[in-house]
Each structure stands twice: as C-alpha cells, then as structure tokens.
Amino acid sequence: MDNATTEKVSCLIIGSGPAGYTAAIYAARANLKPLLYQGIQPGGQLTITTDVENYPGYPDGIKGPEMMVDFEKQAARMGTEIRFGVATKVDFTGPLHKVWFDDDKIIESPAIIIATGASAKWLGLESEQRLNGFGVSACAVCDGFFFRGKEVAIVGAGDTAAEEALYLSKLCTTVHMIVRRDEMRASKIMQDRVFKTPNIKIYWNTVTEEVIGENKTEAIRVKNVKTGESQRIAVDGFFVAIGHEPNSSIFKGWLDMDDAGYLITTPGSSKTSIPGVFAAGDVQDKTYRQAVTAAGSGCMAAIDAERYLGEKELA
Ligand code: NDP
C-alpha cells in the first residue's frame, strides 16, 4: 500500500543546480508557480568547487557555493517554492505525471523539468575526498586556471581526460597523465594530440594510491601495476577525469536515454521522449557540462514547459 500524500502543481522542477534554478526563475516569471525539489546535493556540483571565474556577471569571480545561494535566492524571490527532498520514483503515464519524493510524498504535475545533473566519478581514495577543492578537482575547465605555471596530474584515459590534459597543458608547466592500462580509451585523434604535446607525460599501467598533502595538494603517490614500483610525483593540482554519471536512474524505462544514461532530448529543445517531461543541464548534456550552458538549457526547459501547458491549456 502506498501511504504517500498527493499534491498537484502546474510545474515541477527536480534539481537545484544552475539548470534547475534557471528553469525556476523563468517558470515563476511565466506565472507557472513552480515547485522545485533540491535533491540530495542542494546547489549541485558547483557546491563542491571553489572559485568560479567563467560565469558571466561576476567580474571578480565568486565561490561556487555562494553562486548557488544567489541562484536559489533569485528563484525564491520570483515565487518558486523550494523544498528539500529527493525524487525516488516516477510514473510518467501522463498527462498528469507523478513523482515520489522520499517515498512519502507524491507530486502530480502536467509539466516536469528534470535537472538532476550528473556526478563526477571519483577514485574513492580518502585523501582524494579530503583534498577535494584544495587541489583536487574533477573539472579542468573550471579549476585549471588556478594552476597556471604549476605542475598537475590528471587521472583517466578517455576523451574527457585527453581533452582536459590538453587544456591543462596550455596553462601548466607539466601535466602528469596517469593511465591505468597500457592503452587509452580516448579517440585516436585525441590520443595523437596528447602524444604530440611535449609537456604531457604519460604514466602507463599506473594507478593512484594517494593524494599527499595536509591542507593543500602537494604530491601524489602512484604505482606501476606491472613492475610494482611506487613513486611520488610533486604536483599542486590533481584532476580526476574518469567519467561522469548522469543522475537519471529513476527515469530508466520511462525516458529515452543513451548507453551512458544521459537523457535524450529533441535537438534544439528540452523535450524528452514523453510529452510534458523536459530535461535540462548535465543530465542531458555530456558535451559541454558548464554552469552557463546548464543555465541556458534550464531557460529552454521553462519556455518549452510554458508553451506545452499553454497549448494543452493545462496551466
Ligand atoms: P569514459 O568512460 O570514456 O572514459 C573513462 C576513462 O577513465 C577510461 O580511460 C577509464 O579507463 C578511466 N577510468 C575509469 N575508472 C578508473 C579508475 N578507477 N582509475 C583509473 N582510471 C579509470 O569517460 P569520458 O568522460 O572520457 O567520456 C564519456 C563519453 O563522452 C565518451 O563517449 C566520450 O567519447 C565522450 N566525450 C567526447 C568528447 C569529444 O568528442 N570532444 C569529449 C569528452 C567526452 P579504462 O579505459 O581502463 O576503462
């Protein structure tokens, strides 16, 4: 038996990163009276970064968590109802879609905006988590700038790692690239670019054992799995680029997604495979993954939702 209480709203937004809050600002200003559930990590991935210098409108830069507080305040000021809660189950049989929160609340809404984001995969080392934001990062484009003229390491061997290593090579003196096998998964063209870059030094068959440092990253200890030899590499930054996981598992079976779980939207829109269900931000974007692109797609989702509700006269 389901003892959950039910509530009906005209627009439900799931997620509180730049995509979710921007969707909320637009939906609220369009008088859709949106309800936004923040999810497990209010503010999203930006709350685990330090300085953000590439978001337009902040000429002096801003701390990621502070920026997300600003987003939240703006969404609330426009009239969004913001709640803490985690979506656990959905029923998109429609036209009134249902989403369960924390298993005891059902929100029914004709327009749902999914902005649940993605989570960077981590190695799972204690030192990696402890120094996260203190030299350890999962985003070279976000944080590489802080390591200009310094030595850094990056772990991973896919297209993301190759792209980020190349990005870092333009800023840093040396990029130590830690690859766990004797080959890379990245596309041939990206590998070639990496191989041709003189200040990227590749460590094949190598795993990271520890990030060394008290309050900031000072070095990493790596081990060659073929020879069993360990070595310490002095670095100021350690980038983890071993992939992302879109937070889309509860939508499996309901919405079209690619093999990696990214929700598929109609090109040029935020429409998913189910009418009335829209997706914005990193849960549907494995290419750009920037705060500003997520915000832009959140805006698209709110406009798409408003038009959908208008056309169906559901609002
Ligand atoms: P991938 O899953 O493609 O690659 C992950 C990499 O991390 C692999 O080399 C993997 O090693 C390594 N890895 C995973 N876990 C560990 C671990 N615990 N320790 C050490 N290494 C680990 O993820 P990406 O983010 O690189 O790419 C995701 C998708 O996005 C791909 O389809 C990619 O092609 C695409 N993409 C395309 C870009 C472009 O076209 N410009 C740019 C970025 C991404 P192993 O190979 O041994 O499994």
mmCIF file of C-alpha atoms and ligand atoms in Angstrom:
data_model
loop_
_atom_site.group_PDB
_atom_site.id
_atom_site.type_symbol
_atom_site.label_atom_id
_atom_site.label_comp_id
_atom_site.label_asym_id
_atom_site.label_seq_id
_atom_site.Cartn_x
_atom_site.Cartn_y
_atom_site.Cartn_z
ATOM 1 C CA MET A 1 0.000 0.000 0.000
ATOM 2 C CA ASP A 2 1.179 3.488 -0.859
ATOM 3 C CA ASN A 3 0.634 5.820 2.116
ATOM 4 C CA ALA A 4 2.123 8.804 0.343
ATOM 5 C CA THR A 5 0.242 12.126 0.355
ATOM 6 C CA THR A 6 -0.504 13.701 -3.017
ATOM 7 C CA GLU A 7 -0.250 17.323 -4.100
ATOM 8 C CA LYS A 8 -0.815 18.862 -7.532
ATOM 9 C CA VAL A 9 1.241 21.667 -9.077
ATOM 10 C CA SER A 10 1.409 23.072 -12.598
ATOM 11 C CA CYS A 11 5.189 22.826 -12.961
ATOM 12 C CA LEU A 12 7.585 20.625 -11.017
ATOM 13 C CA ILE A 13 11.344 21.079 -11.226
ATOM 14 C CA ILE A 14 13.660 18.366 -9.948
ATOM 15 C CA GLY A 15 17.182 19.537 -9.163
ATOM 16 C CA SER A 16 18.883 22.647 -7.835
ATOM 17 C CA GLY A 17 21.945 23.310 -9.963
ATOM 18 C CA PRO A 18 22.130 26.157 -12.486
ATOM 19 C CA ALA A 19 19.679 24.335 -14.791
ATOM 20 C CA GLY A 20 17.015 23.769 -12.118
ATOM 21 C CA TYR A 21 17.186 27.270 -10.621
ATOM 22 C CA THR A 22 17.218 28.985 -14.023
ATOM 23 C CA ALA A 23 14.207 26.914 -15.091
ATOM 24 C CA ALA A 24 12.557 28.013 -11.827
ATOM 25 C CA ILE A 25 13.268 31.709 -12.443
ATOM 26 C CA TYR A 26 11.734 31.555 -15.910
ATOM 27 C CA ALA A 27 8.810 29.357 -14.897
ATOM 28 C CA ALA A 28 7.994 31.589 -11.928
ATOM 29 C CA ARG A 29 8.132 34.723 -14.057
ATOM 30 C CA ALA A 30 5.767 32.997 -16.514
ATOM 31 C CA ASN A 31 3.372 32.555 -13.587
ATOM 32 C CA LEU A 32 3.620 28.751 -13.584
ATOM 33 C CA LYS A 33 4.068 28.756 -9.779
ATOM 34 C CA PRO A 34 6.844 26.171 -9.926
ATOM 35 C CA LEU A 35 7.697 23.807 -7.133
ATOM 36 C CA LEU A 36 11.395 22.870 -7.016
ATOM 37 C CA TYR A 37 12.831 19.926 -5.128
ATOM 38 C CA GLN A 38 16.524 20.352 -4.436
ATOM 39 C CA GLY A 39 17.679 16.750 -4.404
ATOM 40 C CA ILE A 40 20.448 15.123 -2.498
ATOM 41 C CA GLN A 41 23.006 17.906 -3.035
ATOM 42 C CA PRO A 42 21.276 21.309 -2.883
ATOM 43 C CA GLY A 43 23.082 23.614 -5.303
ATOM 44 C CA GLY A 44 24.502 20.710 -7.292
ATOM 45 C CA GLN A 45 28.077 20.171 -8.441
ATOM 46 C CA LEU A 46 29.043 23.831 -8.047
ATOM 47 C CA THR A 47 28.808 23.473 -4.305
ATOM 48 C CA ILE A 48 31.908 21.283 -4.415
ATOM 49 C CA THR A 49 34.017 23.713 -6.426
ATOM 50 C CA THR A 50 35.856 26.718 -5.065
ATOM 51 C CA ASP A 51 36.159 29.818 -7.239
ATOM 52 C CA VAL A 52 34.033 30.261 -10.354
ATOM 53 C CA GLU A 53 35.539 32.785 -12.745
ATOM 54 C CA ASN A 54 33.901 31.829 -16.019
ATOM 55 C CA TYR A 55 30.272 32.607 -15.202
ATOM 56 C CA PRO A 56 29.364 35.920 -16.829
ATOM 57 C CA GLY A 57 28.150 38.620 -14.479
ATOM 58 C CA TYR A 58 30.663 38.053 -11.702
ATOM 59 C CA PRO A 59 33.620 40.237 -12.761
ATOM 60 C CA ASP A 60 35.611 39.361 -9.643
ATOM 61 C CA GLY A 61 34.660 35.679 -9.662
ATOM 62 C CA ILE A 62 32.613 34.009 -6.946
ATOM 63 C CA LYS A 63 32.753 30.882 -4.807
ATOM 64 C CA GLY A 64 30.649 28.070 -6.304
ATOM 65 C CA PRO A 65 28.506 27.600 -3.155
ATOM 66 C CA GLU A 66 27.856 31.372 -2.906
ATOM 67 C CA MET A 67 26.819 31.494 -6.531
ATOM 68 C CA MET A 68 24.286 28.758 -5.937
ATOM 69 C CA VAL A 69 22.875 30.631 -2.941
ATOM 70 C CA ASP A 70 22.387 33.605 -5.294
ATOM 71 C CA PHE A 71 20.603 31.359 -7.807
ATOM 72 C CA GLU A 72 18.365 29.996 -5.074
ATOM 73 C CA LYS A 73 17.504 33.462 -3.731
ATOM 74 C CA GLN A 74 16.617 34.686 -7.208
ATOM 75 C CA ALA A 75 14.397 31.668 -7.876
ATOM 76 C CA ALA A 76 12.673 32.140 -4.495
ATOM 77 C CA ARG A 77 12.210 35.893 -4.995
ATOM 78 C CA MET A 78 10.419 35.224 -8.280
ATOM 79 C CA GLY A 79 7.970 32.973 -6.449
ATOM 80 C CA THR A 80 9.369 29.445 -6.672
ATOM 81 C CA GLU A 81 8.527 27.163 -3.799
ATOM 82 C CA ILE A 82 11.782 25.408 -2.896
ATOM 83 C CA ARG A 83 11.845 22.235 -0.857
ATOM 84 C CA PHE A 84 14.455 19.789 0.268
ATOM 85 C CA GLY A 85 13.687 16.274 -0.900
ATOM 86 C CA VAL A 86 14.892 13.501 -3.152
ATOM 87 C CA ALA A 87 12.900 12.049 -6.052
ATOM 88 C CA THR A 88 12.697 8.296 -5.631
ATOM 89 C CA LYS A 89 10.199 7.086 -8.211
ATOM 90 C CA VAL A 90 8.219 8.380 -11.195
ATOM 91 C CA ASP A 91 5.125 7.463 -13.148
ATOM 92 C CA PHE A 92 5.023 9.270 -16.474
ATOM 93 C CA THR A 93 1.881 7.579 -17.785
ATOM 94 C CA GLY A 94 0.521 11.136 -18.005
ATOM 95 C CA PRO A 95 -0.903 13.525 -18.898
ATOM 96 C CA LEU A 96 -0.685 14.213 -15.162
ATOM 97 C CA HIS A 97 2.791 12.899 -14.312
ATOM 98 C CA LYS A 98 3.678 11.661 -10.858
ATOM 99 C CA VAL A 99 6.938 11.944 -8.935
ATOM 100 C CA TRP A 100 7.506 10.431 -5.493
ATOM 101 C CA PHE A 101 9.744 12.311 -3.047
ATOM 102 C CA ASP A 102 11.414 10.499 -0.185
ATOM 103 C CA ASP A 103 8.815 7.775 -0.790
ATOM 104 C CA ASP A 104 6.139 9.587 1.246
ATOM 105 C CA LYS A 105 5.032 12.446 -0.978
ATOM 106 C CA ILE A 106 3.623 12.325 -4.497
ATOM 107 C CA ILE A 107 3.688 15.451 -6.627
ATOM 108 C CA GLU A 108 1.395 15.394 -9.642
ATOM 109 C CA SER A 109 2.162 17.795 -12.448
ATOM 110 C CA PRO A 110 1.484 18.064 -16.178
ATOM 111 C CA ALA A 111 4.935 19.628 -16.729
ATOM 112 C CA ILE A 112 8.063 18.200 -15.188
ATOM 113 C CA ILE A 113 11.532 19.673 -15.669
ATOM 114 C CA ILE A 114 14.306 17.223 -14.893
ATOM 115 C CA ALA A 115 17.531 18.974 -13.896
ATOM 116 C CA THR A 116 19.090 16.283 -11.747
ATOM 117 C CA GLY A 117 22.601 16.811 -13.116
ATOM 118 C CA ALA A 118 25.479 14.416 -13.230
ATOM 119 C CA SER A 119 28.029 13.335 -10.704
ATOM 120 C CA ALA A 120 31.727 13.071 -11.395
ATOM 121 C CA LYS A 121 33.133 9.653 -10.734
ATOM 122 C CA TRP A 122 35.875 9.581 -8.122
ATOM 123 C CA LEU A 123 38.626 7.077 -7.450
ATOM 124 C CA GLY A 124 37.334 6.508 -3.933
ATOM 125 C CA LEU A 125 40.504 7.432 -2.027
ATOM 126 C CA GLU A 126 40.113 9.019 1.395
ATOM 127 C CA SER A 127 42.825 11.606 0.561
ATOM 128 C CA GLU A 128 41.066 12.480 -2.703
ATOM 129 C CA GLN A 129 37.860 13.392 -0.840
ATOM 130 C CA ARG A 130 39.710 15.216 1.949
ATOM 131 C CA LEU A 131 41.589 17.444 -0.528
ATOM 132 C CA ASN A 132 38.611 17.978 -2.823
ATOM 133 C CA GLY A 133 38.573 21.728 -3.523
ATOM 134 C CA PHE A 134 42.120 22.010 -2.136
ATOM 135 C CA GLY A 135 43.975 20.995 -5.278
ATOM 136 C CA VAL A 136 41.768 18.032 -6.144
ATOM 137 C CA SER A 137 39.178 18.724 -8.819
ATOM 138 C CA ALA A 138 37.025 16.888 -11.334
ATOM 139 C CA CYS A 139 36.840 19.782 -13.800
ATOM 140 C CA ALA A 140 39.901 21.171 -15.593
ATOM 141 C CA VAL A 141 37.917 23.849 -17.415
ATOM 142 C CA CYS A 142 36.551 25.088 -14.072
ATOM 143 C CA ASP A 143 39.719 24.942 -12.000
ATOM 144 C CA GLY A 144 42.725 24.631 -14.356
ATOM 145 C CA PHE A 145 43.300 28.382 -14.329
ATOM 146 C CA PHE A 146 44.313 28.257 -10.663
ATOM 147 C CA PHE A 147 47.300 26.077 -11.565
ATOM 148 C CA ARG A 148 48.880 28.348 -14.176
ATOM 149 C CA GLY A 149 52.633 27.827 -14.285
ATOM 150 C CA LYS A 150 52.406 24.825 -11.953
ATOM 151 C CA GLU A 151 52.665 21.052 -12.263
ATOM 152 C CA VAL A 152 49.489 18.996 -12.190
ATOM 153 C CA ALA A 153 48.425 15.388 -12.598
ATOM 154 C CA ILE A 154 45.333 14.003 -14.254
ATOM 155 C CA VAL A 155 43.905 10.507 -13.980
ATOM 156 C CA GLY A 156 41.854 8.936 -16.771
ATOM 157 C CA ALA A 157 42.335 7.933 -20.389
ATOM 158 C CA GLY A 158 39.037 8.658 -22.126
ATOM 159 C CA ASP A 159 38.140 11.640 -24.307
ATOM 160 C CA THR A 160 37.438 13.783 -21.261
ATOM 161 C CA ALA A 161 40.865 13.083 -19.746
ATOM 162 C CA ALA A 162 42.570 13.692 -23.098
ATOM 163 C CA GLU A 163 40.675 16.942 -23.637
ATOM 164 C CA GLU A 164 41.354 18.135 -20.092
ATOM 165 C CA ALA A 165 45.044 17.151 -20.278
ATOM 166 C CA LEU A 166 45.368 19.222 -23.468
ATOM 167 C CA TYR A 167 43.568 22.134 -21.820
ATOM 168 C CA LEU A 168 45.856 21.940 -18.788
ATOM 169 C CA SER A 169 48.979 21.628 -20.970
ATOM 170 C CA LYS A 170 48.371 25.193 -22.181
ATOM 171 C CA LEU A 171 48.323 26.520 -18.619
ATOM 172 C CA CYS A 172 50.644 24.290 -16.643
ATOM 173 C CA THR A 173 54.340 23.510 -16.905
ATOM 174 C CA THR A 174 53.880 19.718 -16.846
ATOM 175 C CA VAL A 175 50.785 17.520 -16.922
ATOM 176 C CA HIS A 176 51.405 14.056 -15.485
ATOM 177 C CA MET A 177 48.760 11.781 -17.026
ATOM 178 C CA ILE A 178 48.032 8.627 -15.058
ATOM 179 C CA VAL A 179 46.655 5.786 -17.222
ATOM 180 C CA ARG A 180 45.690 2.511 -15.585
ATOM 181 C CA ARG A 181 46.157 0.292 -18.667
ATOM 182 C CA ASP A 182 48.736 0.158 -21.468
ATOM 183 C CA GLU A 183 46.363 1.942 -23.835
ATOM 184 C CA MET A 184 43.898 4.784 -23.856
ATOM 185 C CA ARG A 185 40.183 4.624 -24.434
ATOM 186 C CA ALA A 186 40.147 8.127 -25.983
ATOM 187 C CA SER A 187 39.516 8.528 -29.716
ATOM 188 C CA LYS A 188 42.580 8.172 -31.935
ATOM 189 C CA ILE A 189 42.668 11.839 -32.856
ATOM 190 C CA MET A 190 42.629 12.898 -29.193
ATOM 191 C CA GLN A 191 45.344 10.384 -28.338
ATOM 192 C CA ASP A 192 47.509 11.712 -31.159
ATOM 193 C CA ARG A 193 47.122 15.242 -29.841
ATOM 194 C CA VAL A 194 48.093 14.098 -26.360
ATOM 195 C CA PHE A 195 51.141 12.201 -27.658
ATOM 196 C CA LYS A 196 52.282 15.230 -29.655
ATOM 197 C CA THR A 197 52.117 17.563 -26.657
ATOM 198 C CA PRO A 198 55.602 17.744 -25.158
ATOM 199 C CA ASN A 199 54.567 18.785 -21.631
ATOM 200 C CA ILE A 200 52.120 15.884 -21.140
ATOM 201 C CA LYS A 201 53.977 12.990 -19.542
ATOM 202 C CA ILE A 202 52.102 9.677 -19.633
ATOM 203 C CA TYR A 203 52.450 7.013 -16.955
ATOM 204 C CA TRP A 204 51.127 3.736 -18.433
ATOM 205 C CA ASN A 205 49.835 0.840 -16.297
ATOM 206 C CA THR A 206 49.751 3.168 -13.343
ATOM 207 C CA VAL A 207 47.236 3.644 -10.550
ATOM 208 C CA THR A 208 46.949 6.410 -7.999
ATOM 209 C CA GLU A 209 47.385 5.263 -4.422
ATOM 210 C CA GLU A 210 47.206 8.537 -2.537
ATOM 211 C CA VAL A 211 46.965 12.297 -2.836
ATOM 212 C CA ILE A 212 49.534 13.736 -0.458
ATOM 213 C CA GLY A 213 49.064 16.975 1.495
ATOM 214 C CA GLU A 214 47.555 18.344 4.694
ATOM 215 C CA ASN A 215 45.527 21.395 3.718
ATOM 216 C CA LYS A 216 46.535 21.507 0.063
ATOM 217 C CA THR A 217 47.668 19.055 -2.570
ATOM 218 C CA GLU A 218 51.440 18.659 -2.616
ATOM 219 C CA ALA A 219 52.039 15.379 -4.463
ATOM 220 C CA ILE A 220 50.532 12.073 -5.488
ATOM 221 C CA ARG A 221 51.822 8.574 -4.929
ATOM 222 C CA VAL A 222 51.339 6.262 -7.902
ATOM 223 C CA LYS A 223 52.158 2.626 -8.509
ATOM 224 C CA ASN A 224 53.076 0.857 -11.723
ATOM 225 C CA VAL A 225 50.943 -2.295 -11.659
ATOM 226 C CA LYS A 226 53.352 -4.180 -13.954
ATOM 227 C CA THR A 227 56.563 -3.535 -12.018
ATOM 228 C CA GLY A 228 55.009 -2.951 -8.575
ATOM 229 C CA GLU A 229 57.124 0.192 -8.206
ATOM 230 C CA SER A 230 55.673 3.197 -6.393
ATOM 231 C CA GLN A 231 56.750 6.790 -6.923
ATOM 232 C CA ARG A 232 55.895 10.219 -5.603
ATOM 233 C CA ILE A 233 55.139 12.979 -8.103
ATOM 234 C CA ALA A 234 55.133 16.553 -6.778
ATOM 235 C CA VAL A 235 52.044 18.403 -8.074
ATOM 236 C CA ASP A 236 49.865 21.322 -6.988
ATOM 237 C CA GLY A 237 46.730 20.020 -8.640
ATOM 238 C CA PHE A 238 45.178 16.599 -9.155
ATOM 239 C CA PHE A 239 42.394 16.232 -11.699
ATOM 240 C CA VAL A 240 40.121 13.221 -11.780
ATOM 241 C CA ALA A 241 38.679 12.647 -15.262
ATOM 242 C CA ILE A 242 37.368 9.099 -15.161
ATOM 243 C CA GLY A 243 33.881 9.893 -16.387
ATOM 244 C CA HIS A 244 30.576 11.248 -15.141
ATOM 245 C CA GLU A 245 27.351 9.539 -14.280
ATOM 246 C CA PRO A 246 24.112 11.303 -15.154
ATOM 247 C CA ASN A 247 21.651 11.188 -12.283
ATOM 248 C CA SER A 248 18.963 9.508 -14.313
ATOM 249 C CA SER A 249 18.486 6.068 -12.810
ATOM 250 C CA ILE A 250 14.906 6.707 -11.617
ATOM 251 C CA PHE A 251 13.865 7.550 -15.194
ATOM 252 C CA LYS A 252 15.039 4.234 -16.653
ATOM 253 C CA GLY A 253 12.244 2.518 -18.523
ATOM 254 C CA TRP A 254 10.318 5.814 -18.857
ATOM 255 C CA LEU A 255 12.538 8.112 -20.883
ATOM 256 C CA ASP A 256 14.866 7.517 -23.829
ATOM 257 C CA MET A 257 18.474 7.657 -22.753
ATOM 258 C CA ASP A 258 21.799 6.765 -24.327
ATOM 259 C CA ASP A 259 24.015 3.859 -23.238
ATOM 260 C CA ALA A 260 25.653 6.002 -20.550
ATOM 261 C CA GLY A 261 22.258 7.070 -19.123
ATOM 262 C CA TYR A 262 22.143 10.639 -20.486
ATOM 263 C CA LEU A 263 18.541 11.642 -21.229
ATOM 264 C CA ILE A 264 17.909 12.191 -24.918
ATOM 265 C CA THR A 265 16.199 15.439 -25.854
ATOM 266 C CA THR A 266 14.946 16.526 -29.254
ATOM 267 C CA PRO A 267 17.771 18.602 -30.773
ATOM 268 C CA GLY A 268 17.222 22.307 -30.245
ATOM 269 C CA SER A 269 14.746 21.756 -27.425
ATOM 270 C CA SER A 270 14.473 20.288 -23.951
ATOM 271 C CA LYS A 271 11.742 17.784 -24.899
ATOM 272 C CA THR A 272 12.262 14.207 -23.772
ATOM 273 C CA SER A 273 10.508 11.199 -25.281
ATOM 274 C CA ILE A 274 7.421 11.846 -23.121
ATOM 275 C CA PRO A 275 5.186 14.906 -23.688
ATOM 276 C CA GLY A 276 5.258 17.233 -20.712
ATOM 277 C CA VAL A 277 8.604 15.954 -19.450
ATOM 278 C CA PHE A 278 11.577 18.196 -20.168
ATOM 279 C CA ALA A 279 15.277 17.825 -19.341
ATOM 280 C CA ALA A 280 17.942 20.456 -18.790
ATOM 281 C CA GLY A 281 21.555 20.636 -17.682
ATOM 282 C CA ASP A 282 24.097 17.884 -17.248
ATOM 283 C CA VAL A 283 21.556 15.042 -17.037
ATOM 284 C CA GLN A 284 21.122 15.522 -20.814
ATOM 285 C CA ASP A 285 24.490 17.058 -21.748
ATOM 286 C CA LYS A 286 27.690 15.086 -21.851
ATOM 287 C CA THR A 287 29.478 17.509 -24.132
ATOM 288 C CA TYR A 288 29.587 20.978 -22.553
ATOM 289 C CA ARG A 289 28.789 20.454 -18.855
ATOM 290 C CA GLN A 290 29.273 24.095 -17.910
ATOM 291 C CA ALA A 291 27.239 26.105 -15.408
ATOM 292 C CA VAL A 292 26.376 28.637 -18.070
ATOM 293 C CA THR A 293 25.234 26.033 -20.625
ATOM 294 C CA ALA A 294 23.202 24.270 -17.926
ATOM 295 C CA ALA A 295 21.546 27.584 -17.027
ATOM 296 C CA GLY A 296 20.788 28.207 -20.703
ATOM 297 C CA SER A 297 19.156 24.820 -21.092
ATOM 298 C CA GLY A 298 17.142 25.412 -17.894
ATOM 299 C CA CYS A 299 15.751 28.539 -19.523
ATOM 300 C CA MET A 300 14.857 26.487 -22.617
ATOM 301 C CA ALA A 301 13.064 23.887 -20.490
ATOM 302 C CA ALA A 302 10.928 26.501 -18.727
ATOM 303 C CA ILE A 303 9.954 28.100 -22.043
ATOM 304 C CA ASP A 304 9.162 24.657 -23.523
ATOM 305 C CA ALA A 305 7.076 23.799 -20.426
ATOM 306 C CA GLU A 306 5.196 27.088 -20.599
ATOM 307 C CA ARG A 307 4.381 26.551 -24.296
ATOM 308 C CA TYR A 308 3.344 22.951 -23.668
ATOM 309 C CA LEU A 309 0.994 23.969 -20.862
ATOM 310 C CA GLY A 310 -0.400 26.799 -22.969
ATOM 311 C CA GLU A 311 -1.022 24.564 -25.983
ATOM 312 C CA LYS A 312 -2.685 21.890 -23.847
ATOM 313 C CA GLU A 313 -4.434 24.510 -21.700
ATOM 314 C CA LEU A 314 -3.144 22.652 -18.679
ATOM 315 C CA ALA A 315 -1.608 25.506 -16.688
HETATM 316 P P1 NDP B 1 34.988 7.238 -20.491
HETATM 317 O O1 NDP B 1 34.099 6.307 -19.765
HETATM 318 O O2 NDP B 1 35.033 7.192 -21.974
HETATM 319 O O3 NDP B 1 36.481 7.035 -20.000
HETATM 320 C C1 NDP B 1 36.783 6.930 -18.652
HETATM 321 C C2 NDP B 1 38.282 6.731 -18.521
HETATM 322 O O4 NDP B 1 38.612 6.704 -17.140
HETATM 323 C C3 NDP B 1 38.761 5.407 -19.128
HETATM 324 O O5 NDP B 1 40.015 5.597 -19.737
HETATM 325 C C4 NDP B 1 38.902 4.502 -17.897
HETATM 326 O O6 NDP B 1 39.915 3.545 -18.001
HETATM 327 C C5 NDP B 1 39.299 5.503 -16.845
HETATM 328 N N1 NDP B 1 38.923 5.053 -15.521
HETATM 329 C C6 NDP B 1 37.692 4.683 -15.085
HETATM 330 N N2 NDP B 1 37.736 4.360 -13.790
HETATM 331 C C7 NDP B 1 39.031 4.499 -13.401
HETATM 332 C C8 NDP B 1 39.716 4.307 -12.184
HETATM 333 N N3 NDP B 1 39.070 3.914 -11.075
HETATM 334 N N4 NDP B 1 41.038 4.556 -12.142
HETATM 335 C C9 NDP B 1 41.704 4.973 -13.249
HETATM 336 N N5 NDP B 1 41.120 5.185 -14.433
HETATM 337 C C10 NDP B 1 39.779 4.951 -14.511
HETATM 338 O O7 NDP B 1 34.568 8.709 -19.939
HETATM 339 P P2 NDP B 1 34.817 10.140 -20.588
HETATM 340 O O8 NDP B 1 34.279 11.111 -19.598
HETATM 341 O O9 NDP B 1 36.204 10.297 -21.023
HETATM 342 O O10 NDP B 1 33.881 10.141 -21.866
HETATM 343 C C11 NDP B 1 32.475 9.886 -21.748
HETATM 344 C C12 NDP B 1 31.841 9.957 -23.126
HETATM 345 O O11 NDP B 1 31.848 11.304 -23.622
HETATM 346 C C13 NDP B 1 32.595 9.129 -24.161
HETATM 347 O O12 NDP B 1 31.672 8.593 -25.053
HETATM 348 C C14 NDP B 1 33.462 10.153 -24.864
HETATM 349 O O13 NDP B 1 33.831 9.765 -26.167
HETATM 350 C C15 NDP B 1 32.556 11.366 -24.846
HETATM 351 N N6 NDP B 1 33.340 12.616 -24.905
HETATM 352 C C16 NDP B 1 33.573 13.165 -26.115
HETATM 353 C C17 NDP B 1 34.330 14.302 -26.213
HETATM 354 C C18 NDP B 1 34.552 14.870 -27.550
HETATM 355 O O14 NDP B 1 34.137 14.276 -28.523
HETATM 356 N N7 NDP B 1 35.195 16.001 -27.666
HETATM 357 C C19 NDP B 1 34.909 14.969 -25.045
HETATM 358 C C20 NDP B 1 34.624 14.287 -23.819
HETATM 359 C C21 NDP B 1 33.873 13.154 -23.773
HETATM 360 P P3 NDP B 1 39.765 2.222 -18.905
HETATM 361 O O15 NDP B 1 39.920 2.685 -20.314
HETATM 362 O O16 NDP B 1 40.872 1.385 -18.424
HETATM 363 O O17 NDP B 1 38.408 1.665 -18.595
#
